[in-house]
Short mmCIF file of C-alpha atoms in Angstrom, two decimals:
data_model
loop_
_atom_site.label_atom_id
_atom_site.label_comp_id
_atom_site.label_asym_id
_atom_site.label_seq_id
_atom_site.Cartn_x
_atom_site.Cartn_y
_atom_site.Cartn_z
CA MET A 6 78.36 5.84 -47.87
CA LYS A 7 78.86 5.29 -43.91
CA GLU A 8 75.07 3.06 -43.67
CA TYR A 9 76.05 1.59 -47.30
CA LEU A 10 79.34 -0.30 -44.98
CA LYS A 11 77.24 -0.82 -41.99
CA ARG A 12 74.10 -2.66 -44.01
CA ILE A 13 77.08 -5.02 -45.54
CA TYR A 14 78.40 -5.60 -42.80
CA ALA A 15 75.23 -6.93 -41.30
CA MET A 16 74.04 -8.74 -43.98
CA LEU A 17 77.38 -10.57 -44.40
CA ILE A 18 76.76 -11.55 -40.78
CA TYR A 19 72.97 -12.64 -41.71
CA LEU A 20 74.80 -14.28 -43.98
CA PHE A 21 77.54 -16.16 -42.18
CA LEU A 22 74.73 -17.13 -39.65
CA TYR A 23 72.09 -18.71 -42.17
CA ALA A 24 74.47 -19.53 -44.93
CA PRO A 25 74.99 -22.98 -43.38
CA ILE A 26 71.35 -23.65 -42.24
CA LEU A 27 70.03 -22.79 -45.50
CA ILE A 28 72.10 -24.89 -46.96
CA LEU A 29 71.49 -28.02 -44.66
CA ILE A 30 67.70 -27.76 -44.90
CA VAL A 31 68.12 -27.49 -49.50
CA PHE A 32 70.12 -30.22 -49.14
CA SER A 33 68.64 -32.49 -46.85
CA PHE A 34 65.54 -31.76 -50.87
CA ASN A 35 68.94 -33.59 -52.42
CA ALA A 36 68.62 -36.57 -54.96
CA SER A 37 72.18 -36.91 -54.74
CA LYS A 38 73.98 -38.68 -52.04
CA SER A 39 76.93 -36.51 -52.64
CA ARG A 40 76.62 -33.26 -50.55
CA GLY A 41 78.52 -30.92 -52.77
CA VAL A 42 76.53 -31.00 -56.09
CA TRP A 43 72.41 -30.42 -56.39
CA SER A 44 71.28 -33.09 -58.65
CA GLY A 45 66.92 -33.09 -57.96
CA PHE A 46 64.40 -32.52 -55.47
CA THR A 47 64.04 -35.54 -53.81
CA LEU A 48 61.73 -36.75 -50.34
CA HIS A 49 63.67 -39.47 -50.47
CA TRP A 50 65.19 -39.06 -47.33
CA TYR A 51 61.74 -38.09 -45.37
CA SER A 52 60.83 -40.73 -46.51
CA GLU A 53 63.68 -42.69 -45.38
CA LEU A 54 63.31 -41.31 -41.42
CA LEU A 55 60.05 -42.88 -41.98
CA LYS A 56 60.78 -46.40 -42.72
CA ASP A 57 64.04 -45.52 -39.90
CA ARG A 58 62.70 -47.58 -36.76
CA GLN A 59 66.02 -46.57 -35.11
CA ILE A 60 65.38 -42.58 -35.33
CA LEU A 61 61.06 -43.53 -34.79
CA SER A 62 62.03 -44.12 -31.68
CA ALA A 63 64.11 -41.51 -30.87
CA LEU A 64 61.52 -38.92 -32.31
CA TYR A 65 58.66 -41.01 -29.38
CA ASN A 66 61.24 -40.79 -27.19
CA THR A 67 62.08 -37.47 -27.80
CA ILE A 68 58.73 -36.24 -27.84
CA LEU A 69 57.23 -38.42 -25.07
CA ILE A 70 60.20 -37.03 -22.67
CA ALA A 71 59.48 -32.98 -23.77
CA VAL A 72 55.97 -33.47 -22.75
CA LEU A 73 55.93 -35.17 -19.96
CA SER A 74 59.16 -33.26 -18.77
CA ALA A 75 57.72 -29.44 -19.54
CA LEU A 76 54.56 -30.95 -17.40
CA ILE A 77 55.83 -31.81 -14.42
CA ALA A 78 58.58 -28.82 -14.69
CA THR A 79 55.40 -26.36 -14.50
CA LEU A 80 53.68 -28.08 -11.64
CA ILE A 81 56.58 -28.13 -9.61
CA GLY A 82 58.34 -25.43 -10.86
CA THR A 83 54.69 -22.89 -10.72
CA ALA A 84 54.07 -24.20 -7.38
CA ALA A 85 57.54 -23.47 -5.94
CA ALA A 86 57.20 -20.03 -7.73
CA ILE A 87 54.23 -19.00 -5.49
CA GLY A 88 56.43 -20.56 -2.53
CA ILE A 89 59.77 -18.25 -3.31
CA HIS A 90 57.50 -15.39 -3.73
CA ASN A 91 56.08 -14.87 -0.70
CA MET A 92 59.22 -15.92 0.81
CA LYS A 93 61.52 -13.57 3.58
CA LYS A 94 63.99 -11.49 1.44
CA LEU A 95 67.75 -13.56 2.51
CA LYS A 96 66.47 -17.07 2.25
CA LYS A 97 64.09 -15.71 -1.21
CA LYS A 98 67.95 -14.90 -2.22
CA VAL A 99 69.80 -17.91 -0.74
CA ILE A 100 67.10 -19.96 -2.96
CA MET A 101 66.96 -17.99 -6.31
CA ASN A 102 70.45 -18.38 -6.18
CA LEU A 103 70.70 -22.49 -5.47
CA THR A 104 68.16 -22.20 -8.16
CA TYR A 105 70.58 -19.93 -10.70
CA LEU A 106 73.20 -22.87 -10.71
CA PRO A 107 71.49 -25.84 -12.57
CA VAL A 108 71.43 -22.68 -14.95
CA VAL A 109 74.73 -20.93 -15.70
CA SER A 110 76.95 -25.21 -14.76
CA PRO A 111 78.29 -25.83 -17.64
CA ASP A 112 76.24 -28.92 -19.22
CA ILE A 113 78.49 -31.67 -19.27
CA VAL A 114 79.29 -31.08 -15.44
CA THR A 115 74.89 -30.98 -14.63
CA GLY A 116 74.81 -34.20 -16.72
CA LEU A 117 77.78 -36.09 -15.57
CA SER A 118 76.71 -35.13 -11.77
CA LEU A 119 73.01 -36.50 -12.45
CA MET A 120 74.74 -39.79 -14.05
CA ILE A 121 76.53 -40.57 -11.12
CA LEU A 122 73.83 -39.90 -8.76
CA PHE A 123 71.37 -42.49 -10.79
CA VAL A 124 74.18 -45.31 -11.02
CA PHE A 125 74.74 -44.52 -7.56
CA VAL A 126 71.54 -45.30 -6.28
CA LYS A 127 71.71 -48.37 -8.56
CA LEU A 128 68.50 -46.68 -11.29
CA GLN A 129 69.04 -47.88 -14.21
CA LEU A 130 70.04 -45.63 -16.85
CA GLY A 131 67.14 -45.17 -19.81
CA PHE A 132 64.35 -43.89 -19.60
CA LEU A 133 63.49 -42.87 -16.45
CA SER A 134 66.62 -41.07 -16.01
CA LEU A 135 66.61 -39.62 -19.20
CA LEU A 136 63.02 -38.25 -17.41
CA LEU A 137 64.15 -37.25 -14.77
CA ALA A 138 67.45 -35.42 -15.69
CA HIS A 139 65.15 -33.10 -18.20
CA ILE A 140 62.85 -32.27 -15.03
CA THR A 141 65.51 -30.88 -12.92
CA PHE A 142 66.99 -28.86 -15.84
CA ASN A 143 63.68 -27.82 -16.86
CA ILE A 144 62.44 -26.69 -13.18
CA PRO A 145 64.43 -23.23 -12.74
CA TYR A 146 63.62 -21.92 -16.24
CA VAL A 147 59.57 -22.23 -15.34
CA ILE A 148 60.73 -20.05 -11.89
CA LEU A 149 62.27 -17.49 -13.66
CA SER A 150 59.21 -17.08 -16.26
CA VAL A 151 56.23 -17.61 -13.15
CA LEU A 152 58.03 -15.07 -10.43
CA PRO A 153 58.31 -12.87 -12.78
CA LYS A 154 54.39 -13.02 -12.86
CA LEU A 155 54.22 -13.21 -9.39
CA LYS A 156 55.64 -9.50 -9.19
CA GLN A 157 53.50 -7.98 -11.64
CA LEU A 158 50.63 -9.46 -8.57
CA ASP A 159 48.30 -6.77 -6.20
CA LYS A 160 49.18 -8.09 -2.89
CA HIS A 161 45.80 -7.79 -1.85
CA LEU A 162 43.99 -9.50 -4.64
CA TYR A 163 44.39 -12.99 -2.33
CA GLU A 164 43.56 -11.39 0.83
CA ALA A 165 40.62 -10.03 -1.14
CA ALA A 166 39.33 -13.70 -2.10
CA LEU A 167 39.65 -14.49 0.88
CA ASP A 168 37.47 -11.89 2.40
CA LEU A 169 34.64 -12.77 -0.05
CA GLY A 170 34.91 -16.61 1.32
CA ALA A 171 36.92 -18.19 -1.06
CA THR A 172 39.01 -21.01 0.36
CA PRO A 173 42.64 -20.65 0.04
CA LEU A 174 42.60 -23.94 -2.60
CA GLU A 175 40.19 -21.52 -4.11
CA ALA A 176 41.37 -18.96 -4.00
CA TYR A 177 44.64 -20.00 -5.86
CA ARG A 178 43.01 -21.87 -8.16
CA LYS A 179 40.42 -19.06 -9.25
CA VAL A 180 42.00 -15.86 -8.59
CA ILE A 181 46.36 -15.81 -8.50
CA LEU A 182 46.26 -18.69 -11.44
CA PRO A 183 44.39 -16.87 -13.67
CA GLU A 184 46.74 -13.61 -13.41
CA ILE A 185 50.00 -16.02 -13.77
CA MET A 186 48.98 -18.09 -16.47
CA PRO A 187 50.69 -16.39 -19.04
CA GLY A 188 54.11 -17.01 -17.22
CA VAL A 189 53.13 -20.84 -16.38
CA VAL A 190 52.42 -21.22 -20.18
CA THR A 191 55.96 -19.40 -21.39
CA GLY A 192 57.22 -21.01 -18.82
CA MET A 193 55.93 -24.34 -19.88
CA LEU A 194 56.58 -23.95 -23.30
CA LEU A 195 59.81 -23.25 -23.14
CA ALA A 196 60.73 -26.22 -20.97
CA PHE A 197 59.20 -28.10 -23.64
CA THR A 198 61.86 -26.42 -26.22
CA LEU A 199 64.61 -26.78 -24.22
CA SER A 200 63.50 -29.91 -23.91
CA LEU A 201 63.76 -30.74 -27.47
CA ASP A 202 66.64 -29.03 -27.60
CA ASP A 203 68.81 -30.72 -25.03
CA PHE A 204 72.55 -32.69 -25.99
CA VAL A 205 74.71 -32.77 -23.23
CA ILE A 206 72.95 -33.63 -20.42
CA SER A 207 70.56 -36.11 -22.49
CA PHE A 208 74.00 -37.77 -23.61
CA PHE A 209 75.40 -38.52 -20.15
CA THR A 210 72.22 -39.81 -18.82
CA THR A 211 70.52 -41.98 -20.91
CA GLY A 212 71.46 -46.02 -21.81
CA SER A 213 71.02 -49.13 -22.86
CA GLY A 214 69.21 -48.53 -25.95
CA VAL A 215 67.06 -45.23 -24.96
CA SER A 216 67.62 -42.75 -27.56
CA THR A 217 66.45 -39.84 -28.17
CA LEU A 218 66.76 -37.31 -31.38
CA SER A 219 69.92 -35.54 -30.85
CA ILE A 220 71.56 -38.54 -29.12
CA THR A 221 70.33 -40.29 -32.76
CA VAL A 222 72.00 -37.71 -34.25
CA TYR A 223 75.64 -37.32 -32.44
CA SER A 224 76.26 -40.99 -32.95
CA MET A 225 75.35 -41.02 -37.42
CA ALA A 226 77.70 -37.38 -37.37
CA ARG A 227 79.94 -39.01 -35.94
CA ARG A 228 80.19 -41.64 -38.07
CA GLY A 229 80.25 -38.49 -41.66
CA ILE A 230 77.83 -36.91 -43.28
CA ASN A 231 74.67 -38.75 -44.24
CA PRO A 232 71.93 -37.04 -46.05
CA LYS A 233 69.19 -38.60 -43.29
CA ILE A 234 70.33 -36.04 -40.80
CA ASN A 235 69.65 -32.89 -42.43
CA ALA A 236 66.21 -34.22 -43.31
CA ILE A 237 65.64 -33.91 -39.19
CA SER A 238 68.13 -30.62 -38.72
CA THR A 239 65.41 -29.23 -41.02
CA ILE A 240 61.66 -31.07 -38.98
CA LEU A 241 63.26 -29.94 -35.67
CA PHE A 242 64.70 -26.67 -36.61
CA VAL A 243 61.25 -26.41 -38.36
CA THR A 244 59.99 -27.25 -35.06
CA VAL A 245 61.75 -25.02 -32.83
CA LEU A 246 60.82 -22.21 -35.14
CA LEU A 247 57.29 -22.40 -35.00
CA LEU A 248 57.26 -22.28 -30.97
CA LEU A 249 59.43 -19.84 -30.64
CA ILE A 250 57.69 -17.53 -32.84
CA ILE A 251 54.62 -18.42 -30.62
CA VAL A 252 56.23 -17.55 -27.49
CA ASN A 253 57.61 -14.45 -28.65
CA ILE A 254 54.08 -13.91 -30.06
CA ARG A 255 52.66 -14.45 -26.93
CA MET A 256 55.18 -12.05 -24.83
CA SER A 257 54.69 -8.95 -26.95
CA GLY A 258 51.20 -9.86 -26.54
CA ASN A 259 51.26 -9.39 -23.30
CA HIS A 260 53.56 -6.39 -22.85
CA ASN A 261 51.38 -4.55 -25.54
CA LYS A 262 47.96 -5.62 -22.97
CA LYS A 263 49.85 -3.96 -20.49
CA GLU A 264 50.97 -0.56 -21.99
CA ARG A 265 47.50 0.11 -22.84
CA MET B 15 50.12 -15.66 2.29
CA LYS B 16 51.07 -19.09 4.02
CA SER B 17 51.99 -21.08 1.04
CA LYS B 18 55.74 -21.23 1.51
CA TRP B 19 54.68 -25.43 1.83
CA LEU B 20 54.24 -25.14 -1.91
CA SER B 21 57.97 -24.58 -2.86
CA PHE B 22 59.10 -27.53 -0.87
CA PRO B 23 58.56 -30.52 -3.63
CA TYR B 24 60.92 -28.36 -5.93
CA LEU B 25 63.79 -28.07 -2.68
CA VAL B 26 63.50 -32.02 -2.08
CA TRP B 27 64.04 -32.21 -6.20
CA MET B 28 67.32 -29.66 -6.16
CA LEU B 29 68.65 -31.10 -3.23
CA ILE B 30 68.18 -35.10 -4.60
CA PHE B 31 69.43 -34.20 -8.21
CA ILE B 32 71.72 -31.14 -7.97
CA PHE B 33 72.77 -30.56 -5.25
CA ILE B 34 73.53 -34.83 -3.56
CA PRO B 35 75.01 -35.21 -7.68
CA LEU B 36 77.75 -31.69 -7.04
CA LEU B 37 78.38 -33.81 -3.88
CA LEU B 38 78.58 -36.70 -5.24
CA VAL B 39 81.16 -35.64 -8.04
CA LEU B 40 83.06 -33.93 -5.45
CA TYR B 41 83.21 -36.82 -3.27
CA PHE B 42 84.92 -39.04 -6.28
CA SER B 43 87.35 -36.36 -7.12
CA LEU B 44 89.27 -36.90 -3.36
CA THR B 45 88.83 -39.98 -3.98
CA ILE B 46 91.05 -43.14 -5.62
CA ARG B 47 89.98 -46.65 -5.77
CA THR B 48 92.10 -49.37 -3.80
CA PRO B 49 92.11 -52.77 -3.44
CA ASP B 50 90.98 -52.00 -0.06
CA GLY B 51 88.27 -49.88 -1.32
CA LEU B 52 87.94 -46.13 -1.48
CA VAL B 53 90.70 -44.38 -0.18
CA PHE B 54 90.60 -39.88 0.20
CA SER B 55 93.31 -38.37 -1.58
CA PHE B 56 94.73 -35.78 -3.74
CA ASP B 57 95.84 -38.21 -6.50
CA ASN B 58 92.97 -36.71 -8.97
CA PHE B 59 93.82 -33.27 -9.04
CA ARG B 60 97.70 -34.25 -9.16
CA ARG B 61 97.16 -36.06 -11.67
CA PHE B 62 95.33 -33.33 -14.14
CA PHE B 63 98.72 -31.34 -13.87
CA GLU B 64 100.79 -33.64 -15.41
CA PRO B 65 102.14 -33.06 -19.04
CA ILE B 66 99.51 -34.83 -21.53
CA TYR B 67 96.61 -33.47 -19.08
CA LEU B 68 98.12 -29.95 -18.64
CA LYS B 69 98.30 -29.61 -22.83
CA VAL B 70 94.88 -30.81 -22.87
CA PHE B 71 94.22 -28.10 -20.53
CA LEU B 72 95.55 -24.90 -21.96
CA ARG B 73 94.37 -26.37 -25.16
CA SER B 74 90.77 -25.72 -24.24
CA VAL B 75 91.90 -21.89 -22.88
CA TYR B 76 93.87 -21.38 -25.87
CA LEU B 77 91.10 -22.50 -28.65
CA ALA B 78 87.85 -20.48 -26.49
CA LEU B 79 89.95 -17.63 -26.24
CA ILE B 80 90.46 -17.48 -29.64
CA SER B 81 86.85 -17.90 -30.20
CA THR B 82 86.21 -15.47 -27.71
CA VAL B 83 88.87 -12.55 -28.95
CA ILE B 84 87.04 -13.15 -32.73
CA CYS B 85 83.40 -13.68 -31.63
CA LEU B 86 84.44 -10.05 -29.71
CA ALA B 87 85.74 -7.87 -32.63
CA LEU B 88 83.09 -9.80 -35.17
CA GLY B 89 80.63 -8.95 -32.64
CA TYR B 90 81.32 -5.86 -31.63
CA PRO B 91 80.39 -3.79 -34.95
CA MET B 92 77.38 -5.48 -34.66
CA ALA B 93 75.78 -4.81 -31.26
CA MET B 94 76.77 -1.44 -33.20
CA ILE B 95 74.84 -1.79 -36.09
CA LEU B 96 72.21 -3.05 -33.83
CA ALA B 97 71.26 -1.14 -31.32
CA GLY B 98 71.84 2.12 -33.64
CA ASN B 99 68.10 3.11 -34.56
CA ASN B 100 68.46 3.04 -38.92
CA PHE B 101 67.29 0.11 -39.16
CA LYS B 102 63.24 0.32 -39.69
CA ARG B 103 62.31 -2.83 -38.86
CA LYS B 104 64.75 -3.59 -35.83
CA ASN B 105 63.31 -5.90 -33.80
CA VAL B 106 63.02 -8.32 -36.92
CA MET B 107 66.66 -7.25 -37.19
CA VAL B 108 67.22 -8.62 -33.79
CA PHE B 109 64.40 -11.31 -33.32
CA LEU B 110 66.73 -12.77 -36.85
CA PHE B 111 69.70 -13.13 -35.14
CA VAL B 112 68.01 -14.59 -32.27
CA VAL B 113 66.15 -17.61 -34.10
CA PRO B 114 69.32 -19.84 -35.40
CA MET B 115 70.56 -19.18 -31.12
CA TRP B 116 67.40 -21.77 -30.83
CA MET B 117 68.29 -24.47 -33.60
CA ASN B 118 70.15 -27.25 -32.61
CA PHE B 119 73.90 -26.69 -31.54
CA LEU B 120 74.38 -30.03 -32.79
CA LEU B 121 72.78 -29.96 -36.18
CA ARG B 122 74.61 -25.93 -36.16
CA THR B 123 77.70 -28.07 -35.92
CA TYR B 124 76.97 -30.85 -37.87
CA ALA B 125 76.06 -28.02 -40.72
CA TRP B 126 79.54 -26.80 -40.70
CA MET B 127 80.41 -30.34 -41.07
CA THR B 128 78.29 -30.60 -44.73
CA LEU B 129 80.23 -27.60 -45.71
CA LEU B 130 83.80 -28.36 -44.83
CA GLU B 131 84.14 -32.16 -45.97
CA ARG B 132 86.91 -33.10 -48.85
CA GLN B 133 83.05 -33.73 -50.78
CA GLY B 134 81.91 -30.86 -49.47
CA LEU B 135 80.08 -27.62 -50.78
CA LEU B 136 83.00 -25.28 -50.03
CA ASN B 137 85.84 -28.28 -52.17
CA THR B 138 83.32 -28.49 -55.11
CA PHE B 139 83.23 -24.76 -55.46
CA LEU B 140 86.72 -24.21 -55.35
CA THR B 141 87.55 -27.02 -58.18
CA PHE B 142 84.60 -24.51 -59.82
CA LEU B 143 87.52 -22.45 -59.34
CA GLY B 144 90.04 -24.82 -60.98
CA LEU B 145 92.12 -24.72 -57.48
CA PRO B 146 92.95 -28.27 -55.56
CA PRO B 147 90.33 -29.22 -52.25
CA LEU B 148 91.78 -28.55 -49.95
CA ASN B 149 90.94 -30.14 -46.04
CA LEU B 150 89.23 -27.88 -43.93
CA LEU B 151 87.79 -30.24 -42.09
CA TYR B 152 89.30 -32.12 -38.90
CA THR B 153 91.21 -28.92 -38.46
CA GLN B 154 91.77 -27.27 -35.64
CA GLU B 155 90.67 -24.09 -37.56
CA ALA B 156 86.97 -26.30 -38.21
CA VAL B 157 87.14 -25.96 -33.96
CA VAL B 158 87.70 -22.31 -33.33
CA LEU B 159 85.47 -21.39 -36.41
CA GLY B 160 82.49 -23.83 -34.63
CA MET B 161 82.74 -22.25 -31.61
CA VAL B 162 82.66 -18.82 -33.35
CA TYR B 163 79.61 -19.77 -35.29
CA ASN B 164 78.31 -21.30 -32.23
CA PHE B 165 78.33 -18.43 -29.74
CA LEU B 166 78.27 -15.30 -31.77
CA PRO B 167 74.63 -14.51 -30.67
CA PHE B 168 75.84 -14.56 -26.36
CA MET B 169 78.46 -11.87 -27.19
CA VAL B 170 76.73 -9.81 -29.76
CA LEU B 171 73.37 -9.74 -27.42
CA PRO B 172 74.42 -8.71 -23.88
CA ILE B 173 77.00 -6.01 -25.77
CA TYR B 174 73.38 -4.95 -27.78
CA SER B 175 71.57 -4.80 -24.89
CA VAL B 176 74.26 -2.15 -23.00
CA LEU B 177 75.26 0.12 -25.72
CA ARG B 178 71.11 0.32 -25.94
CA LYS B 179 70.51 1.85 -23.16
CA ILE B 180 73.38 4.31 -23.03
CA ASP B 181 72.07 7.85 -23.25
CA ARG B 182 72.20 9.51 -26.50
CA GLN B 183 73.03 12.80 -24.65
CA LEU B 184 75.97 11.71 -23.37
CA ILE B 185 77.18 11.10 -26.84
CA GLU B 186 75.42 14.79 -28.51
CA ALA B 187 77.39 16.18 -25.18
CA ALA B 188 80.84 14.92 -26.45
CA ALA B 189 80.42 16.01 -29.56
CA ASP B 190 80.13 19.44 -27.98
CA LEU B 191 82.74 19.81 -26.24
CA GLY B 192 84.74 19.30 -29.15
CA ALA B 193 85.42 15.00 -29.29
CA ASP B 194 85.59 13.47 -32.64
CA GLN B 195 84.42 10.19 -33.78
CA MET B 196 86.88 7.72 -32.42
CA THR B 197 87.17 10.07 -29.39
CA ILE B 198 83.78 9.50 -28.54
CA PHE B 199 83.85 5.90 -29.09
CA ARG B 200 86.96 5.38 -27.22
CA ARG B 201 86.64 7.58 -24.50
CA VAL B 202 82.19 7.28 -24.02
CA ILE B 203 80.43 4.16 -25.68
CA PHE B 204 83.41 1.37 -25.25
CA PRO B 205 83.85 2.58 -21.15
CA LEU B 206 80.28 2.10 -21.01
CA SER B 207 79.75 -0.83 -23.17
CA LEU B 208 82.56 -2.45 -21.17
CA PRO B 209 79.19 -4.64 -19.08
CA GLY B 210 78.00 -5.67 -21.79
CA VAL B 211 81.75 -6.88 -22.84
CA MET B 212 82.51 -8.66 -20.02
CA SER B 213 79.51 -10.63 -19.74
CA GLY B 214 79.25 -11.28 -23.97
CA ILE B 215 83.54 -12.84 -22.78
CA THR B 216 81.74 -14.96 -20.12
CA MET B 217 79.18 -16.23 -22.16
CA VAL B 218 81.40 -17.12 -25.38
CA PHE B 219 84.74 -18.36 -22.46
CA MET B 220 82.77 -20.58 -21.15
CA PRO B 221 80.57 -23.03 -22.87
CA ALA B 222 83.73 -22.64 -25.34
CA VAL B 223 86.33 -24.07 -23.31
CA THR B 224 83.28 -27.25 -22.12
CA THR B 225 82.56 -28.34 -25.38
CA PHE B 226 83.29 -31.92 -26.50
CA VAL B 227 80.89 -31.83 -28.95
CA ILE B 228 82.16 -28.92 -31.11
CA SER B 229 86.48 -30.55 -31.08
CA ARG B 230 84.46 -34.25 -31.38
CA LEU B 231 82.79 -32.98 -34.66
CA LEU B 232 84.18 -30.97 -36.42
CA GLY B 233 87.80 -31.60 -35.49
CA GLY B 234 87.31 -35.36 -36.11
CA GLY B 235 88.68 -36.06 -32.14
CA GLN B 236 92.32 -35.21 -33.45
CA PHE B 237 91.99 -32.18 -31.20
CA THR B 238 91.19 -33.29 -26.96
CA LEU B 239 89.42 -30.63 -24.94
CA ILE B 240 88.98 -31.03 -21.70
CA GLY B 241 85.43 -31.55 -22.77
CA ASN B 242 86.82 -35.05 -24.07
CA LEU B 243 88.96 -35.68 -21.77
CA ILE B 244 86.08 -35.39 -18.94
CA GLU B 245 83.71 -37.75 -21.72
CA GLN B 246 86.44 -40.32 -22.30
CA GLN B 247 87.10 -40.07 -18.45
CA PHE B 248 83.94 -40.72 -17.42
CA LEU B 249 82.26 -43.67 -20.92
CA PHE B 250 84.84 -44.47 -21.44
CA VAL B 251 88.02 -44.96 -19.57
CA GLY B 252 85.89 -45.05 -16.31
CA ASP B 253 87.95 -43.98 -14.46
CA TRP B 254 84.99 -41.38 -12.70
CA HIS B 255 87.14 -40.49 -9.92
CA PHE B 256 89.76 -38.60 -12.25
CA GLY B 257 86.52 -37.43 -14.62
CA SER B 258 85.44 -35.70 -11.17
CA ALA B 259 87.78 -34.16 -10.71
CA ILE B 260 88.14 -32.35 -13.79
CA SER B 261 84.85 -31.23 -13.88
CA MET B 262 85.56 -29.74 -10.51
CA VAL B 263 88.48 -27.67 -11.99
CA MET B 264 86.60 -26.99 -14.51
CA MET B 265 83.43 -26.06 -12.63
CA VAL B 266 85.77 -23.93 -10.33
CA ILE B 267 87.09 -21.50 -12.34
CA ILE B 268 84.01 -21.01 -14.13
CA LEU B 269 82.66 -19.80 -10.70
CA LEU B 270 85.37 -17.74 -10.31
CA SER B 271 84.85 -16.24 -13.48
CA MET B 272 81.03 -15.43 -12.75
CA GLY B 273 82.10 -14.35 -9.49
CA VAL B 274 84.81 -11.81 -10.74
CA LEU B 275 81.71 -11.40 -13.84
CA SER B 276 78.68 -9.77 -11.02
CA ARG B 277 81.77 -8.10 -9.12
CA TYR B 278 82.69 -5.61 -12.25
CA ASP B 279 78.72 -5.37 -12.85
CA LYS B 280 78.31 -3.80 -9.46
CA GLU B 281 81.22 -1.42 -9.62
CA HIS B 282 79.93 -0.14 -12.73
CA GLU B 283 75.81 -0.65 -13.06
CA GLY B 284 74.61 -1.35 -9.80
CA GLY B 285 77.04 1.25 -8.68
CA GLY B 286 75.40 4.13 -10.70
CA LEU B 287 70.78 2.70 -9.74
CA TRP B 288 71.49 2.27 -6.05
#
């Protein structure tokens, strides 16, 4: 009897979590514009999306910024993680606390403080400011995914490579990097997903007609309901879900390897 | 390994894009614009305590608190269910719980707009039952619902991870010593899960108190929260000084609550380990 109750409770919570998303997805295929009734299957809203210039340019910006910011953040973050890993304890602690600061501080504060900076140095708000902001909030996540891999590394690996005649650069490229690669790739995927997902920071750091998908969705949703938003939502949800599954499989794959 | 310089680009980056911007916020919050230029002043903070703004502040805290309480009430049992090993596919269940969290919160909030609006699914259902349609969207309740929906996983996951680590033998020992189910929960399980509860509370309360999207989309702009106030000051009113002051107040509240939390964590978890 008690098990039965538990199952029902869990089912209700999952229903609460998933019902809105599922209904959103189902209604993106709804022929009528009215949201209450189902009046037949259509791909009309998806083809509307393809015709909407504003949405297409937002999509282009979103993907370009996600790719660029993930790549640059991975580069800076991985190098930083290696550097931090080799620091003395106290210095490491101070820097790690600083690294956590943007992770814990509210997005709205990160966003507006960056906006103030950009305006202060007279950088025009637009694509570049958006990109810089995304790199900034992505770097800590890359560091936090790479550091654990570095901790697992054998301390003597690097020295052994040097003893065998490798230059420091070779030792990093051919010995250290392949070892920490899983963490680097996870960090990059995480950064990509976070960038794709961000709204608040983008909202404050963009300007002059440069928009991302989430900014477009917000300005459309503010005006009320629009089936086109359902279509974008569906595409975004499926994309993020796929990325998440890939990251998860990668992570559990690494885990299994270690156990063996 | 002599490779400390590798973190140099990162340190410079963070100095420019995290540290200096926060200093600028502090600077703006402590100055006001006068005909003679910027002057140092506490006026912005004083203004924050004027009745209209204080009301916004109290409303934000109030709505965030209600959402946190509801999340705790709904989330604790769910965390217990997830932590119990009665289900075969436990990992899948936990994964399924995390997935909605990764959907953009804007879209999750929008999903509720389509459900709650006048011609939405819920009202269609009510009319179908022969009941009059209700005003569901653009109410305070809708804002709370949006917060609970968006942040419930933040409550469940920390509690789940603490509950999972509780030693089964402790519970068996309590049962052997004659405690009934209720007493075991009250005296053993709940006290041990407190670190998880505390971090759950912070993780729900913080985003709930700073949101401006949920209140805008589900409250229709009628229920101004601190987040909306900040947004207005920066994007519409253009008073960066006052906006910065509000942000500083918010930042301090959040860092303080984080501080309290980490202290609490040390006493309980850390104390046992080291």
